[in-house]
mmCIF file with all atom_site columns, C-alpha atoms in Angstrom:
data_model
loop_
_atom_site.group_PDB
_atom_site.id
_atom_site.type_symbol
_atom_site.label_atom_id
_atom_site.label_alt_id
_atom_site.label_comp_id
_atom_site.label_asym_id
_atom_site.label_entity_id
_atom_site.label_seq_id
_atom_site.pdbx_PDB_ins_code
_atom_site.Cartn_x
_atom_site.Cartn_y
_atom_site.Cartn_z
_atom_site.occupancy
_atom_site.B_iso_or_equiv
_atom_site.pdbx_formal_charge
_atom_site.auth_seq_id
_atom_site.auth_comp_id
_atom_site.auth_asym_id
_atom_site.auth_atom_id
_atom_site.pdbx_PDB_model_num
ATOM 1  C CA . MET A 1 1  ? -1.055  20.435 -24.333 1.00 54.00 ? 1  MET A CA 1
ATOM 2  C CA . VAL A 1 2  ? 3.083   20.179 -24.986 1.00 57.00 ? 2  VAL A CA 1
ATOM 3  C CA . THR A 1 3  ? 5.069   20.257 -21.931 1.00 57.00 ? 3  THR A CA 1
ATOM 4  C CA . ASN A 1 4  ? 9.469   20.741 -21.996 1.00 60.00 ? 4  ASN A CA 1
ATOM 5  C CA . GLU A 1 5  ? 11.725  20.949 -19.743 1.00 63.00 ? 5  GLU A CA 1
ATOM 6  C CA . THR A 1 6  ? 14.269  21.955 -22.553 1.00 67.00 ? 6  THR A CA 1
ATOM 7  C CA . TYR A 1 7  ? 14.939  25.371 -24.249 1.00 69.00 ? 7  TYR A CA 1
ATOM 8  C CA . THR A 1 8  ? 13.612  23.816 -27.036 1.00 72.00 ? 8  THR A CA 1
ATOM 9  C CA . ILE A 1 9  ? 10.505  23.023 -28.833 1.00 73.00 ? 9  ILE A CA 1
ATOM 10 C CA . GLU A 1 10 ? 10.703  20.804 -31.738 1.00 78.00 ? 10 GLU A CA 1
ATOM 11 C CA . GLY A 1 11 ? 8.241   22.533 -34.509 1.00 82.00 ? 11 GLY A CA 1
ATOM 12 C CA . TYR A 1 12 ? 7.713   25.780 -32.325 1.00 77.00 ? 12 TYR A CA 1
ATOM 13 C CA . PRO A 1 13 ? 10.030  28.477 -32.106 1.00 78.00 ? 13 PRO A CA 1
ATOM 14 C CA . VAL A 1 14 ? 10.506  29.647 -28.384 1.00 73.00 ? 14 VAL A CA 1
ATOM 15 C CA . GLN A 1 15 ? 9.679   33.982 -28.773 1.00 73.00 ? 15 GLN A CA 1
ATOM 16 C CA . ARG A 1 16 ? 10.855  34.510 -25.079 1.00 71.00 ? 16 ARG A CA 1
ATOM 17 C CA . TYR A 1 17 ? 10.926  32.481 -21.725 1.00 72.00 ? 17 TYR A CA 1
ATOM 18 C CA . ILE A 1 18 ? 8.773   33.747 -19.050 1.00 72.00 ? 18 ILE A CA 1
ATOM 19 C CA . GLY A 1 19 ? 9.154   31.426 -16.133 1.00 71.00 ? 19 GLY A CA 1
ATOM 20 C CA . ILE A 1 20 ? 8.659   28.630 -14.510 1.00 73.00 ? 20 ILE A CA 1
ATOM 21 C CA . VAL A 1 21 ? 5.241   27.465 -14.835 1.00 73.00 ? 21 VAL A CA 1
ATOM 22 C CA . THR A 1 22 ? 3.797   25.324 -11.242 1.00 73.00 ? 22 THR A CA 1
ATOM 23 C CA . GLY A 1 23 ? 0.547   24.074 -10.044 1.00 74.00 ? 23 GLY A CA 1
ATOM 24 C CA . GLU A 1 24 ? -0.010  23.902 -6.166  1.00 76.00 ? 24 GLU A CA 1
ATOM 25 C CA . VAL A 1 25 ? -2.696  22.123 -3.709  1.00 78.00 ? 25 VAL A CA 1
ATOM 26 C CA . ILE A 1 26 ? -2.951  21.804 -0.684  1.00 77.00 ? 26 ILE A CA 1
ATOM 27 C CA . MET A 1 27 ? -5.931  18.920 0.414   1.00 75.00 ? 27 MET A CA 1
ATOM 28 C CA . GLY A 1 28 ? -7.438  18.652 4.230   1.00 74.00 ? 28 GLY A CA 1
ATOM 29 C CA . ALA A 1 29 ? -7.671  15.165 5.540   1.00 67.00 ? 29 ALA A CA 1
ATOM 30 C CA . ASN A 1 30 ? -9.260  13.946 7.706   1.00 78.00 ? 30 ASN A CA 1
ATOM 31 C CA . VAL A 1 31 ? -9.458  12.202 11.483  1.00 76.00 ? 31 VAL A CA 1
ATOM 32 C CA . ALA A 1 32 ? -11.433 8.988  9.678   1.00 76.00 ? 32 ALA A CA 1
ATOM 33 C CA . ARG A 1 33 ? -8.898  8.439  6.798   1.00 74.00 ? 33 ARG A CA 1
ATOM 34 C CA . ASP A 1 34 ? -5.769  9.136  9.163   1.00 74.00 ? 34 ASP A CA 1
ATOM 35 C CA . PHE A 1 35 ? -7.057  6.272  11.854  1.00 77.00 ? 35 PHE A CA 1
ATOM 36 C CA . LEU A 1 36 ? -7.547  4.669  8.572   1.00 73.00 ? 36 LEU A CA 1
ATOM 37 C CA . ALA A 1 37 ? -4.481  5.646  7.050   1.00 73.00 ? 37 ALA A CA 1
ATOM 38 C CA . SER A 1 38 ? -2.414  4.963  10.942  1.00 76.00 ? 38 SER A CA 1
ATOM 39 C CA . ILE A 1 39 ? -3.801  1.214  11.126  1.00 79.00 ? 39 ILE A CA 1
ATOM 40 C CA . THR A 1 40 ? -1.823  0.532  7.466   1.00 77.00 ? 40 THR A CA 1
ATOM 41 C CA . ASP A 1 41 ? 1.386   1.743  8.996   1.00 72.00 ? 41 ASP A CA 1
ATOM 42 C CA . ILE A 1 42 ? 0.823   -0.943 11.339  1.00 78.00 ? 42 ILE A CA 1
ATOM 43 C CA . VAL A 1 43 ? -0.094  -3.841 9.715   1.00 79.00 ? 43 VAL A CA 1
ATOM 44 C CA . GLY A 1 44 ? 1.713   -3.597 6.294   1.00 77.00 ? 44 GLY A CA 1
ATOM 45 C CA . GLY A 1 45 ? 0.418   -2.187 2.725   1.00 75.00 ? 45 GLY A CA 1
ATOM 46 C CA . ARG A 1 46 ? -0.593  0.516  1.353   1.00 77.00 ? 46 ARG A CA 1
ATOM 47 C CA . SER A 1 47 ? -2.914  3.423  2.106   1.00 74.00 ? 47 SER A CA 1
ATOM 48 C CA . GLY A 1 48 ? -5.891  3.517  -0.653  1.00 74.00 ? 48 GLY A CA 1
ATOM 49 C CA . ALA A 1 49 ? -7.566  6.825  0.690   1.00 75.00 ? 49 ALA A CA 1
ATOM 50 C CA . TYR A 1 50 ? -4.131  8.246  0.907   1.00 77.00 ? 50 TYR A CA 1
ATOM 51 C CA . GLU A 1 51 ? -3.120  7.611  -2.475  1.00 81.00 ? 51 GLU A CA 1
ATOM 52 C CA . ASN A 1 52 ? -6.518  8.630  -3.402  1.00 82.00 ? 52 ASN A CA 1
ATOM 53 C CA . LYS A 1 53 ? -5.926  12.229 -1.836  1.00 82.00 ? 53 LYS A CA 1
ATOM 54 C CA . LEU A 1 54 ? -2.418  12.389 -3.370  1.00 84.00 ? 54 LEU A CA 1
ATOM 55 C CA . GLN A 1 55 ? -3.699  11.819 -6.832  1.00 89.00 ? 55 GLN A CA 1
ATOM 56 C CA . GLU A 1 56 ? -6.636  14.539 -6.906  1.00 88.00 ? 56 GLU A CA 1
ATOM 57 C CA . ALA A 1 57 ? -4.528  16.621 -5.293  1.00 86.00 ? 57 ALA A CA 1
ATOM 58 C CA . ARG A 1 58 ? -2.103  16.319 -8.395  1.00 87.00 ? 58 ARG A CA 1
ATOM 59 C CA . ASP A 1 59 ? -4.928  16.182 -11.025 1.00 89.00 ? 59 ASP A CA 1
ATOM 60 C CA . ALA A 1 60 ? -5.709  19.721 -9.586  1.00 88.00 ? 60 ALA A CA 1
ATOM 61 C CA . ALA A 1 61 ? -2.272  21.338 -9.304  1.00 84.00 ? 61 ALA A CA 1
ATOM 62 C CA . PHE A 1 62 ? -1.731  19.913 -13.094 1.00 83.00 ? 62 PHE A CA 1
ATOM 63 C CA . VAL A 1 63 ? -5.163  22.044 -13.834 1.00 84.00 ? 63 VAL A CA 1
ATOM 64 C CA . GLU A 1 64 ? -3.619  25.404 -12.031 1.00 81.00 ? 64 GLU A CA 1
ATOM 65 C CA . TRP A 1 65 ? -0.185  24.184 -13.850 1.00 79.00 ? 65 TRP A CA 1
ATOM 66 C CA . LYS A 1 66 ? -2.306  24.522 -17.182 1.00 78.00 ? 66 LYS A CA 1
ATOM 67 C CA . ILE A 1 67 ? -4.175  27.926 -16.053 1.00 79.00 ? 67 ILE A CA 1
ATOM 68 C CA . GLU A 1 68 ? -0.800  29.490 -14.593 1.00 75.00 ? 68 GLU A CA 1
ATOM 69 C CA . PRO A 1 69 ? 0.459   30.542 -18.726 1.00 72.00 ? 69 PRO A CA 1
ATOM 70 C CA . CYS A 1 70 ? -2.848  32.092 -19.401 1.00 74.00 ? 70 CYS A CA 1
ATOM 71 C CA . ALA A 1 71 ? -2.612  34.551 -15.805 1.00 73.00 ? 71 ALA A CA 1
ATOM 72 C CA . TRP A 1 72 ? 0.521   35.685 -17.588 1.00 70.00 ? 72 TRP A CA 1
ATOM 73 C CA . GLY A 1 73 ? -1.073  36.232 -21.161 1.00 73.00 ? 73 GLY A CA 1
ATOM 74 C CA . GLN A 1 74 ? 0.178   33.321 -22.714 1.00 69.00 ? 74 GLN A CA 1
ATOM 75 C CA . THR A 1 75 ? -1.554  30.601 -24.531 1.00 65.00 ? 75 THR A CA 1
ATOM 76 C CA . PRO A 1 76 ? 0.236   26.665 -22.842 1.00 60.00 ? 76 PRO A CA 1
ATOM 77 C CA . LEU A 1 77 ? 1.389   24.586 -25.529 1.00 57.00 ? 77 LEU A CA 1
#
């Protein structure tokens, strides 16, 4: 899939502009993850649990981002 943030895509004729494609996902956290993240906040460092959950949400949003044009009857490049 070709993604683009400009008005032209080299090699592809743009017939019309439909709109902005978005993908949103809300992921729930849990008590254990929050507790471990609070310890990480105190002692410093990175919260692997939150980073993994954020990556999971990002991946799910990207899937939504690829599906939305199909709902509009379009083929995502």
